Short mmCIF file of N, CA and C in Angstrom, two decimals:
data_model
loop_
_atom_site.label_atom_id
_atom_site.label_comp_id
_atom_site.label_asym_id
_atom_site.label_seq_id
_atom_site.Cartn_x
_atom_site.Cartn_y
_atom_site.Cartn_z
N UNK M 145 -33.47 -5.87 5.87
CA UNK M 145 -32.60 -7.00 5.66
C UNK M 145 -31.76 -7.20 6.93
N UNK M 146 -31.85 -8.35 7.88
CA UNK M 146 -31.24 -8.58 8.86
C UNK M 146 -29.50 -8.52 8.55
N UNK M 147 -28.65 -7.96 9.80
CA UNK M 147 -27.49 -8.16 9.69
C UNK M 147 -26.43 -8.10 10.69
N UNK M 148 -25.35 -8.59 10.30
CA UNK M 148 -24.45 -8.80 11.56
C UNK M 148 -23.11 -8.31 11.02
N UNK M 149 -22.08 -7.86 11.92
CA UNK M 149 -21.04 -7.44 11.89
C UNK M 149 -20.25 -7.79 13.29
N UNK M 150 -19.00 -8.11 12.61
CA UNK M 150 -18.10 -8.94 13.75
C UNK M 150 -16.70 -7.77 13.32
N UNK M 151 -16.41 -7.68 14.43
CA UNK M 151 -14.71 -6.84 14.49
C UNK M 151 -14.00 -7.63 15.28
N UNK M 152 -12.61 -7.92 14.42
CA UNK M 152 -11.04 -8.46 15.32
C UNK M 152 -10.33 -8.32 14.88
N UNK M 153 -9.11 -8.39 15.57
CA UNK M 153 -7.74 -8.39 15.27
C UNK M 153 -6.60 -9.60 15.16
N UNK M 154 -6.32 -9.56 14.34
CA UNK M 154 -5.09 -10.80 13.97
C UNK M 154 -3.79 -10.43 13.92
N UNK M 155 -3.14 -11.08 14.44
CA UNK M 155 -1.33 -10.47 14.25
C UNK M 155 -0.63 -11.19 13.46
N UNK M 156 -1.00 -10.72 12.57
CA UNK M 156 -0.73 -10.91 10.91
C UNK M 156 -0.81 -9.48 9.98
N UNK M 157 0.66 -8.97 9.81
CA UNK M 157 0.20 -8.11 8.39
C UNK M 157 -0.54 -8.30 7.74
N UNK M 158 -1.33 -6.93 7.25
CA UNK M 158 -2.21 -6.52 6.38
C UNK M 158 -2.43 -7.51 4.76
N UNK M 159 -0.78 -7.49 4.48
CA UNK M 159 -0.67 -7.79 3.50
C UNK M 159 -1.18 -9.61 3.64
N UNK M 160 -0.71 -10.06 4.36
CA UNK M 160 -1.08 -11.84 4.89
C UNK M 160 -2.22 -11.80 4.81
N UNK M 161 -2.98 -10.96 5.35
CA UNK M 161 -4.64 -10.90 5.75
C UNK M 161 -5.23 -10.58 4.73
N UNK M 162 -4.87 -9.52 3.64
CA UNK M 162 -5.65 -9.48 2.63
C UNK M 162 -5.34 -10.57 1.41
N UNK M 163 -4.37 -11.27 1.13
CA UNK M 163 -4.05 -12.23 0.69
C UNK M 163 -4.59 -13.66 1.11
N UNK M 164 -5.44 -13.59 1.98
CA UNK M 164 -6.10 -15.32 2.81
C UNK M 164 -7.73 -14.73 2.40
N UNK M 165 -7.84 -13.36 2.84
CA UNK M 165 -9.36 -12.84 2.48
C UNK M 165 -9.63 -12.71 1.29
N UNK M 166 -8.67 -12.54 0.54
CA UNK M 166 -9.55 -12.33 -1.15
C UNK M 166 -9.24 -13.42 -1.99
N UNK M 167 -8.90 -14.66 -1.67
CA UNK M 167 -9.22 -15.53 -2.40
C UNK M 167 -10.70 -16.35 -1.73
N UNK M 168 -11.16 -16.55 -2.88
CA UNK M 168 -12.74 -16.85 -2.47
C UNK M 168 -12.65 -18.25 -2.10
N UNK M 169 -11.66 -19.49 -2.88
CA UNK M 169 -11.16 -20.78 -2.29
C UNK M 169 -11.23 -20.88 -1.31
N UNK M 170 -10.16 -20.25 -0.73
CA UNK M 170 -9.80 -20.33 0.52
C UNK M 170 -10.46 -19.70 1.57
N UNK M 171 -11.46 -18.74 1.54
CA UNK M 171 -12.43 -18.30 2.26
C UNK M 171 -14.05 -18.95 2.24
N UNK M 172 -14.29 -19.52 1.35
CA UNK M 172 -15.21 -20.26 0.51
C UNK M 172 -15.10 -21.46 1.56
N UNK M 173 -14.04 -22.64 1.51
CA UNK M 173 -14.10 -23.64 2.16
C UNK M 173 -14.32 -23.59 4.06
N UNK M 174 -14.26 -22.15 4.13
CA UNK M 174 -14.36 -21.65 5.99
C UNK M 174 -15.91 -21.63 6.12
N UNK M 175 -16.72 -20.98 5.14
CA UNK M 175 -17.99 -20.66 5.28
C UNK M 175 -18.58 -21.79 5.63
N UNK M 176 -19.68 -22.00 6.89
CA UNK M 176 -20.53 -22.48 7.40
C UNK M 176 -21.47 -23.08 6.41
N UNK M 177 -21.62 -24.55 5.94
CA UNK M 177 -22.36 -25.40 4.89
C UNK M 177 -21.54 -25.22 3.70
N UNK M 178 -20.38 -24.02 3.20
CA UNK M 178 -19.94 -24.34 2.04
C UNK M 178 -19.86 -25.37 1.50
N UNK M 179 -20.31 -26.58 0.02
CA UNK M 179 -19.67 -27.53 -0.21
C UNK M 179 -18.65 -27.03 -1.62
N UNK M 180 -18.71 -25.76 -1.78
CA UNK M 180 -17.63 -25.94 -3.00
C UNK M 180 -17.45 -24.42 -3.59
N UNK M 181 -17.12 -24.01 -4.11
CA UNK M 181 -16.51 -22.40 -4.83
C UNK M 181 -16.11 -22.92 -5.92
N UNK M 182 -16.94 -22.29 -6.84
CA UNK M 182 -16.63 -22.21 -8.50
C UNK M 182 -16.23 -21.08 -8.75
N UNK M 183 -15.03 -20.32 -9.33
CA UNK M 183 -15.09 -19.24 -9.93
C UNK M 183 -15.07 -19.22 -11.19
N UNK M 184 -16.10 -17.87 -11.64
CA UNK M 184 -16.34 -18.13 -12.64
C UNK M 184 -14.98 -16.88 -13.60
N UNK M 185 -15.12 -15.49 -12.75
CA UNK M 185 -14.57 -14.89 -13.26
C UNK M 185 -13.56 -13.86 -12.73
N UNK M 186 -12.93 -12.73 -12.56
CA UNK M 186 -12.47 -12.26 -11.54
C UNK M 186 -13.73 -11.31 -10.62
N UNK M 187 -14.59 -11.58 -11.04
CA UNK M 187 -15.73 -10.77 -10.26
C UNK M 187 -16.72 -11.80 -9.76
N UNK M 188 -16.88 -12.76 -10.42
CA UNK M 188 -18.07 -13.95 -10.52
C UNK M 188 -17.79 -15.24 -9.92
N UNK M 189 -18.67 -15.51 -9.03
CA UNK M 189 -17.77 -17.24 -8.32
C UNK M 189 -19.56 -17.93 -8.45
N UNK M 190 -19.84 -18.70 -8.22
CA UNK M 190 -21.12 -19.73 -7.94
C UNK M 190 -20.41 -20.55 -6.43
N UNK M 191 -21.40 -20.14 -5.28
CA UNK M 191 -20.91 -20.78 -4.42
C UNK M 191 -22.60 -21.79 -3.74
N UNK M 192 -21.62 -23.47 -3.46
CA UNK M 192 -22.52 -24.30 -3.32
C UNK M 192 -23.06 -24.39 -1.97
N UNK M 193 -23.85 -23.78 -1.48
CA UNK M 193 -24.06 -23.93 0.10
C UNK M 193 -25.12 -25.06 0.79
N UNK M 194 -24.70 -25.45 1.85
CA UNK M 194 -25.76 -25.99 2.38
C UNK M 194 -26.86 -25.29 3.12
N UNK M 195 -28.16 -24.78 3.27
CA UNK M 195 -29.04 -24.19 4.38
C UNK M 195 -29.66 -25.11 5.26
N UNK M 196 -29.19 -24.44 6.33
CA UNK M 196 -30.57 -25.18 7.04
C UNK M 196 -31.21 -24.04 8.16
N UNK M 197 -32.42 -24.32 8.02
CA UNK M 197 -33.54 -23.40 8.98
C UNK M 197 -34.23 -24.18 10.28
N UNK M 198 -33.51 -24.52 11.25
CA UNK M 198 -34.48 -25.81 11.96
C UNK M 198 -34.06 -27.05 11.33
N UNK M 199 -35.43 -27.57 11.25
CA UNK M 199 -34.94 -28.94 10.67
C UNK M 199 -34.90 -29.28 9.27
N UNK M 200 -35.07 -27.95 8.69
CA UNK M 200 -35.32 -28.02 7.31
C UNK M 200 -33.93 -27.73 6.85
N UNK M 201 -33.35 -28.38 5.67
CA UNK M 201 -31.87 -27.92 4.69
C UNK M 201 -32.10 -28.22 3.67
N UNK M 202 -31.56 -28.02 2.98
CA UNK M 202 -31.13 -28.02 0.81
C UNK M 202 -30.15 -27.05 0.71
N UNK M 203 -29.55 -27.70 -0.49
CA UNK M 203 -28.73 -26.96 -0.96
C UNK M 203 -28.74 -25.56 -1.82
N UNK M 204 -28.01 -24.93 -1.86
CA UNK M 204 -28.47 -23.63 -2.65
C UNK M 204 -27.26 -22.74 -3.29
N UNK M 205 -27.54 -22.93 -4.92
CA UNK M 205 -26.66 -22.66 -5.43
C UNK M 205 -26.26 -21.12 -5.15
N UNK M 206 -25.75 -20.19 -5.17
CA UNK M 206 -25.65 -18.12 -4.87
C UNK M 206 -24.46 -18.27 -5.68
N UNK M 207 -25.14 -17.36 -6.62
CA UNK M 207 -24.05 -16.38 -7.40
C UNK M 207 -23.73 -15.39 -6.59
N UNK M 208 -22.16 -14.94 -6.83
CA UNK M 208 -21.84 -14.24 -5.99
C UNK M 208 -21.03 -13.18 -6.85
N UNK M 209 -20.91 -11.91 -6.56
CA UNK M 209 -20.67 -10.80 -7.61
C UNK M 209 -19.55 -9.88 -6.50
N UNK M 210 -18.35 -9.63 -7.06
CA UNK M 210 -17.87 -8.88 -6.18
C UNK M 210 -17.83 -7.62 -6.79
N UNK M 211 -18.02 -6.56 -5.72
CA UNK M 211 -18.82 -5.45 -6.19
C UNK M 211 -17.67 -4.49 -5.87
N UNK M 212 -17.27 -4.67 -4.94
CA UNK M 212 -15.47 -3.37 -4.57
C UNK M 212 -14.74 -4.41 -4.22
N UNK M 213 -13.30 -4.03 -5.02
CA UNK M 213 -12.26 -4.50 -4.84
C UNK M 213 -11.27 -3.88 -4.12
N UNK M 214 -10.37 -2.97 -3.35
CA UNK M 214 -9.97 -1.90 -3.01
C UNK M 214 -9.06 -3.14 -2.09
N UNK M 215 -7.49 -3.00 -3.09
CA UNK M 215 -6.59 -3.84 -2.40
C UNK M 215 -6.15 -3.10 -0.91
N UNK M 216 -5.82 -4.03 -0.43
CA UNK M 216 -5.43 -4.16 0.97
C UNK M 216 -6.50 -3.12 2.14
N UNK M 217 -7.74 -3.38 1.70
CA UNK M 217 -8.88 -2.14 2.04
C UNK M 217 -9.82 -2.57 2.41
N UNK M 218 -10.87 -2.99 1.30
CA UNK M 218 -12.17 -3.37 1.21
C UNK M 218 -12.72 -4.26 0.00
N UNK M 219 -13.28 -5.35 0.49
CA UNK M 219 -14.14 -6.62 -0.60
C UNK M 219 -15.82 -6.36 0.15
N UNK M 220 -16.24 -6.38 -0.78
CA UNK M 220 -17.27 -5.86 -1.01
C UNK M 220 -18.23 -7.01 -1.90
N UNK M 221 -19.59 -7.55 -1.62
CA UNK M 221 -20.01 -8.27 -2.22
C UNK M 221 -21.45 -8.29 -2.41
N UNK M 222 -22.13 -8.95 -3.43
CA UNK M 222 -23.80 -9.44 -3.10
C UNK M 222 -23.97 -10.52 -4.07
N UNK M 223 -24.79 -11.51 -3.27
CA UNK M 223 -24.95 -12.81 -4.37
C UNK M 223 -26.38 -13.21 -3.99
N UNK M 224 -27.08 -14.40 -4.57
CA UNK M 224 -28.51 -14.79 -4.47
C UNK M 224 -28.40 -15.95 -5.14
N UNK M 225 -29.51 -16.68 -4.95
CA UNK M 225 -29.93 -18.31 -5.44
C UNK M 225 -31.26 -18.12 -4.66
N UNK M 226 -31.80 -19.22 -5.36
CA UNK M 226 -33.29 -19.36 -4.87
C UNK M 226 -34.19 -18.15 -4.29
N UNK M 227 -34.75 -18.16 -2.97
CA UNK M 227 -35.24 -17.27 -2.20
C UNK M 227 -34.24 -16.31 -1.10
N UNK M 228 -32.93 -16.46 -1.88
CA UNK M 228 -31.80 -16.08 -0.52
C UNK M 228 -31.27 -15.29 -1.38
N UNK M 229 -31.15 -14.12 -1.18
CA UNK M 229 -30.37 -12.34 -1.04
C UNK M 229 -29.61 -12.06 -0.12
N UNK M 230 -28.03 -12.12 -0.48
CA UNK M 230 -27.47 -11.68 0.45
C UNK M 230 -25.84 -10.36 0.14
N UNK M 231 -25.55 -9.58 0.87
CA UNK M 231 -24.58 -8.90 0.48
C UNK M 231 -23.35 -8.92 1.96
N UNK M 232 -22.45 -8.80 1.56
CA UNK M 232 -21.34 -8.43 2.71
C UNK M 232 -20.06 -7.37 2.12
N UNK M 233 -19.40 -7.53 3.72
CA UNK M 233 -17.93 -7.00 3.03
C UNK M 233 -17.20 -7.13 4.37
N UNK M 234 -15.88 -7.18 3.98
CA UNK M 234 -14.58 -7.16 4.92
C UNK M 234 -13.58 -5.89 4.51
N UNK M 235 -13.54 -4.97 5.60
CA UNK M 235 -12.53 -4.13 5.27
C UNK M 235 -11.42 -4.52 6.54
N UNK M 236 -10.16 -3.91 5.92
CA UNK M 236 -9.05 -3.85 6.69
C UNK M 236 -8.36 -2.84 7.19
N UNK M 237 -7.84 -2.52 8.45
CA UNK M 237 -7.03 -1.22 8.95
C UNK M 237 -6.28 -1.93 9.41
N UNK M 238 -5.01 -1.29 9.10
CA UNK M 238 -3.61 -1.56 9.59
C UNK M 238 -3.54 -1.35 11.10
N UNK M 239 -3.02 -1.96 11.93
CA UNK M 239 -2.89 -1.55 13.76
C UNK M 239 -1.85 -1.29 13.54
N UNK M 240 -0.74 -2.21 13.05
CA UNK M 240 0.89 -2.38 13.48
C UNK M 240 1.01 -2.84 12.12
N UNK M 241 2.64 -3.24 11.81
CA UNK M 241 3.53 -3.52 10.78
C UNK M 241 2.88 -5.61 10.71
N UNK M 242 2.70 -5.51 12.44
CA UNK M 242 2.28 -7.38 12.57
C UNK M 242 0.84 -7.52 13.38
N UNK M 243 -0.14 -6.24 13.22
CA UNK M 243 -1.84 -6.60 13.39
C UNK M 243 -2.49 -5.85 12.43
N UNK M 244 -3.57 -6.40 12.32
CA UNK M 244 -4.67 -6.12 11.30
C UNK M 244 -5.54 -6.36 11.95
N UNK M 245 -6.68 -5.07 11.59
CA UNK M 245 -8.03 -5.31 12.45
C UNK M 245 -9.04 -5.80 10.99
N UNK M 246 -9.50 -6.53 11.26
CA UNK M 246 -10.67 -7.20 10.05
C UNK M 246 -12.07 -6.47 10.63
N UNK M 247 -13.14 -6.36 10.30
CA UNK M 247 -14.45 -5.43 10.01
C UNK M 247 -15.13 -6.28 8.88
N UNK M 248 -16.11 -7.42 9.27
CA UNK M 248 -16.95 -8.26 8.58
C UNK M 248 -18.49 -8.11 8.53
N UNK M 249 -19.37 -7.61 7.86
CA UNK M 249 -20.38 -7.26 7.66
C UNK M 249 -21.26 -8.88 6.92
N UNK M 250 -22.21 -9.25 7.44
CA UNK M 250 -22.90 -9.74 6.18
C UNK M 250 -24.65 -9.48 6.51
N UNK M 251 -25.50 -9.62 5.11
CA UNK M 251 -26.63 -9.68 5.34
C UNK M 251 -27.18 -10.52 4.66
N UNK M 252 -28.52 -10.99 5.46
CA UNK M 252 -28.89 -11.53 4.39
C UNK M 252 -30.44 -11.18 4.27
N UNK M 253 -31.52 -11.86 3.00
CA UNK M 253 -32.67 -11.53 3.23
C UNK M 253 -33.54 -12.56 2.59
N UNK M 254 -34.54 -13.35 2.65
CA UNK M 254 -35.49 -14.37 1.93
C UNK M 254 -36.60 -13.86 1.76
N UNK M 255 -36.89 -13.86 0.05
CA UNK M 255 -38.06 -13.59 -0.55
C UNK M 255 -39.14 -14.69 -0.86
N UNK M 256 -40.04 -14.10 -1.08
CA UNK M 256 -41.47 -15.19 -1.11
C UNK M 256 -42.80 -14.87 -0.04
N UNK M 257 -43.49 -16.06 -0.12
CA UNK M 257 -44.62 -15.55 1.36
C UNK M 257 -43.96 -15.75 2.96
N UNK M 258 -44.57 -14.96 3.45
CA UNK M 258 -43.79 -14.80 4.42
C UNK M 258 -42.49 -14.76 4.92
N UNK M 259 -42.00 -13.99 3.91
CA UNK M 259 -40.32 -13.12 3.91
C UNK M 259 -40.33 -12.36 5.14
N UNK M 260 -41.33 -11.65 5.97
CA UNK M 260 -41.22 -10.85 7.24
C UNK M 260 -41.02 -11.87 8.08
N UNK M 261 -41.64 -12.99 8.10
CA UNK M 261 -41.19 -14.04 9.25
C UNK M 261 -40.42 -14.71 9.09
N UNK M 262 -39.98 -15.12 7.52
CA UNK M 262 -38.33 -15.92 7.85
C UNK M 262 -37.10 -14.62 7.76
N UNK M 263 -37.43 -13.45 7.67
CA UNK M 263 -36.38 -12.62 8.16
C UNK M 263 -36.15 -12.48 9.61
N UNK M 264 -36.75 -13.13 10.52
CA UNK M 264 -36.36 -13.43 11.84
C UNK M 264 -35.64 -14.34 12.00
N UNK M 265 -35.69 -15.31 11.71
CA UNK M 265 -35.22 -16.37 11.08
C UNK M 265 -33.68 -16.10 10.95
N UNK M 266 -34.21 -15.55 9.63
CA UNK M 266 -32.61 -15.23 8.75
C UNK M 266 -31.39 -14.40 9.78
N UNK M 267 -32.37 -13.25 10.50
CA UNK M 267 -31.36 -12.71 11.31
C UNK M 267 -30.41 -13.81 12.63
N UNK M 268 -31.11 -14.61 13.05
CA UNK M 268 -30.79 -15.51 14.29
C UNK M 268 -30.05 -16.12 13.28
N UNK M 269 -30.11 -17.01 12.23
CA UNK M 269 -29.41 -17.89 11.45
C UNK M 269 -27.96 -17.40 10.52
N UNK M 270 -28.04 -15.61 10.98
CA UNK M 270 -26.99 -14.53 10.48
C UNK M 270 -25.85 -14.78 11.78
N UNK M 271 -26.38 -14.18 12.73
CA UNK M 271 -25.89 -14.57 13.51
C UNK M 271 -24.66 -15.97 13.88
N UNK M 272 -25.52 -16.83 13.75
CA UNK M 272 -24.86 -18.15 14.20
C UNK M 272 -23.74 -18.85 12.95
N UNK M 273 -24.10 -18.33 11.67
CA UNK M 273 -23.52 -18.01 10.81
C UNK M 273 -21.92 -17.52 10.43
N UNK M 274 -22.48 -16.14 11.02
CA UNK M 274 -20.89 -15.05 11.18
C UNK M 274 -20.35 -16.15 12.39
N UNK M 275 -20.69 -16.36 13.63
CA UNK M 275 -19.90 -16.37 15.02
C UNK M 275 -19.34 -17.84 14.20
N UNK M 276 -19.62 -18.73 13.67
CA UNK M 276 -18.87 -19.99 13.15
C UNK M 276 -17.97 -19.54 12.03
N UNK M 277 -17.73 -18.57 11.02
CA UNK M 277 -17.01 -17.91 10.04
C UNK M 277 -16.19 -17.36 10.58
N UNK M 278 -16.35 -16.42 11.54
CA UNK M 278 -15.40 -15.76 12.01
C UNK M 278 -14.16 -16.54 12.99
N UNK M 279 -15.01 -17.81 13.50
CA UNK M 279 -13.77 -18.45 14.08
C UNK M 279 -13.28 -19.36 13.59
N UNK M 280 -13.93 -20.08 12.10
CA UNK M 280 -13.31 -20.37 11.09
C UNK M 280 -11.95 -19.52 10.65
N UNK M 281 -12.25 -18.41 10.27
CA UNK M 281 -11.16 -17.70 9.77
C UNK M 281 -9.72 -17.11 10.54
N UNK M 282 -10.33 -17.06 11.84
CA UNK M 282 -9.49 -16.88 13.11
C UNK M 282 -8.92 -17.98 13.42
N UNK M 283 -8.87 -18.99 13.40
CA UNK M 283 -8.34 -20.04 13.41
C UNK M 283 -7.08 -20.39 12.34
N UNK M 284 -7.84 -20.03 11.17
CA UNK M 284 -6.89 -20.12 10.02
C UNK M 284 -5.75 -19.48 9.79
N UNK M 285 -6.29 -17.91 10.38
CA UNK M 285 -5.17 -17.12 10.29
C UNK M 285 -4.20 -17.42 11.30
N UNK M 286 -4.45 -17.70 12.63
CA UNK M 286 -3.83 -18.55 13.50
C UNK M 286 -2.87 -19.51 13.75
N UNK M 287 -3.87 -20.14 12.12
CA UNK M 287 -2.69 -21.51 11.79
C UNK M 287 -1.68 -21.03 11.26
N UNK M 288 -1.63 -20.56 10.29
CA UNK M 288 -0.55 -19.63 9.65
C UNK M 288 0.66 -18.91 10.48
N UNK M 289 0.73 -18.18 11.28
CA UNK M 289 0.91 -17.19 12.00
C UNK M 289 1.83 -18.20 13.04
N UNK M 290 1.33 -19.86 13.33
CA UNK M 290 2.15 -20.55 14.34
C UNK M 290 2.85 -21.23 13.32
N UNK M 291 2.47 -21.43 12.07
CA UNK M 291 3.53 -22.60 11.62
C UNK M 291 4.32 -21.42 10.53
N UNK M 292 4.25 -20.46 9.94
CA UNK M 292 5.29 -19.13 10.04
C UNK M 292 5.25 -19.15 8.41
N UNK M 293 4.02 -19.27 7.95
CA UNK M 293 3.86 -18.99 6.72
C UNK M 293 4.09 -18.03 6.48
N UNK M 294 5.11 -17.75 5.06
CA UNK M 294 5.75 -15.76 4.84
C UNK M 294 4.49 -14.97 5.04
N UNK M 295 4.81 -13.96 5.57
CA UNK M 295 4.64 -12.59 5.84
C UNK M 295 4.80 -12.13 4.64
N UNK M 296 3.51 -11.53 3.96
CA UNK M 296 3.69 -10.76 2.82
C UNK M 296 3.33 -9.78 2.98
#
């Protein structure tokens, strides 16, 4: 199963950072094609994504299951729709009282004929994926951080 992992730091308490990361809303609307986050339960969300492979896209519904919860620590996940398997997680270490280092994992994997060749695919499309999420979220936290949203 192809995968990628991105490490940074934000100067933003822990507590700010795990409070923007574990709501799925608000992390949900950063993700690359997201059109929407349903939650269903405190473990269960349905998230609406857009794919595209080349020139090919559709939409694709992924249930999404959160699998570790471990406040101010580790989110932990795996969800699927259609031919798409995927799992991640974000853990957190404290630097300072005002940085947090984030640690973002995701994978993903597509079943069917020729699953070995769109897992090449999938990995390049992992890729380009995380590097737009991650500066989605870096941004966000960013925004926050200049216009002086509390520090929790």
């Amino acid at each position: 199963m192809p995968r990628v992992e991105s490490v940074f730091r934000v100067k933003l308490p822990i507590r700010a950072v795990w409070s923007f990361m574990s709501d799925r809303n608000e992390v949900g609307c950063l993700f690359p094609g997201c059109k929407g986050v349903k939650i269903i339960d405190e473990l269960d969300a349905l998230w609406k994504v857009r794919v595209t492979f080349g020139p090919f896209a559709r939409i694709v519904d992924l249930k999404t299951h959160t699998t570790v919860f471990k406040e101010f620590e580790q989110l932990s996940w795996i969800g699927s729709g259609g031919d798409i398997h995927m799992s991640g997680d974000v853990m957190l270490k404290r630097i300072s009282d005002d940085v947090t280092e984030v640690v973002y994992h995701l994978e993903g994997h597509v079943t069917g004929p020729f699953a070995m060749l769109q897992d090449i695919v999938v990995a390049e499309k992992l890729r380009e994926v995380k590097k737009k999420f991650i500066k989605n979220i870096k941004d966000e936290l960013e925004w926050q951080l200049e216009e002086g949203v509390e520090k929790k």
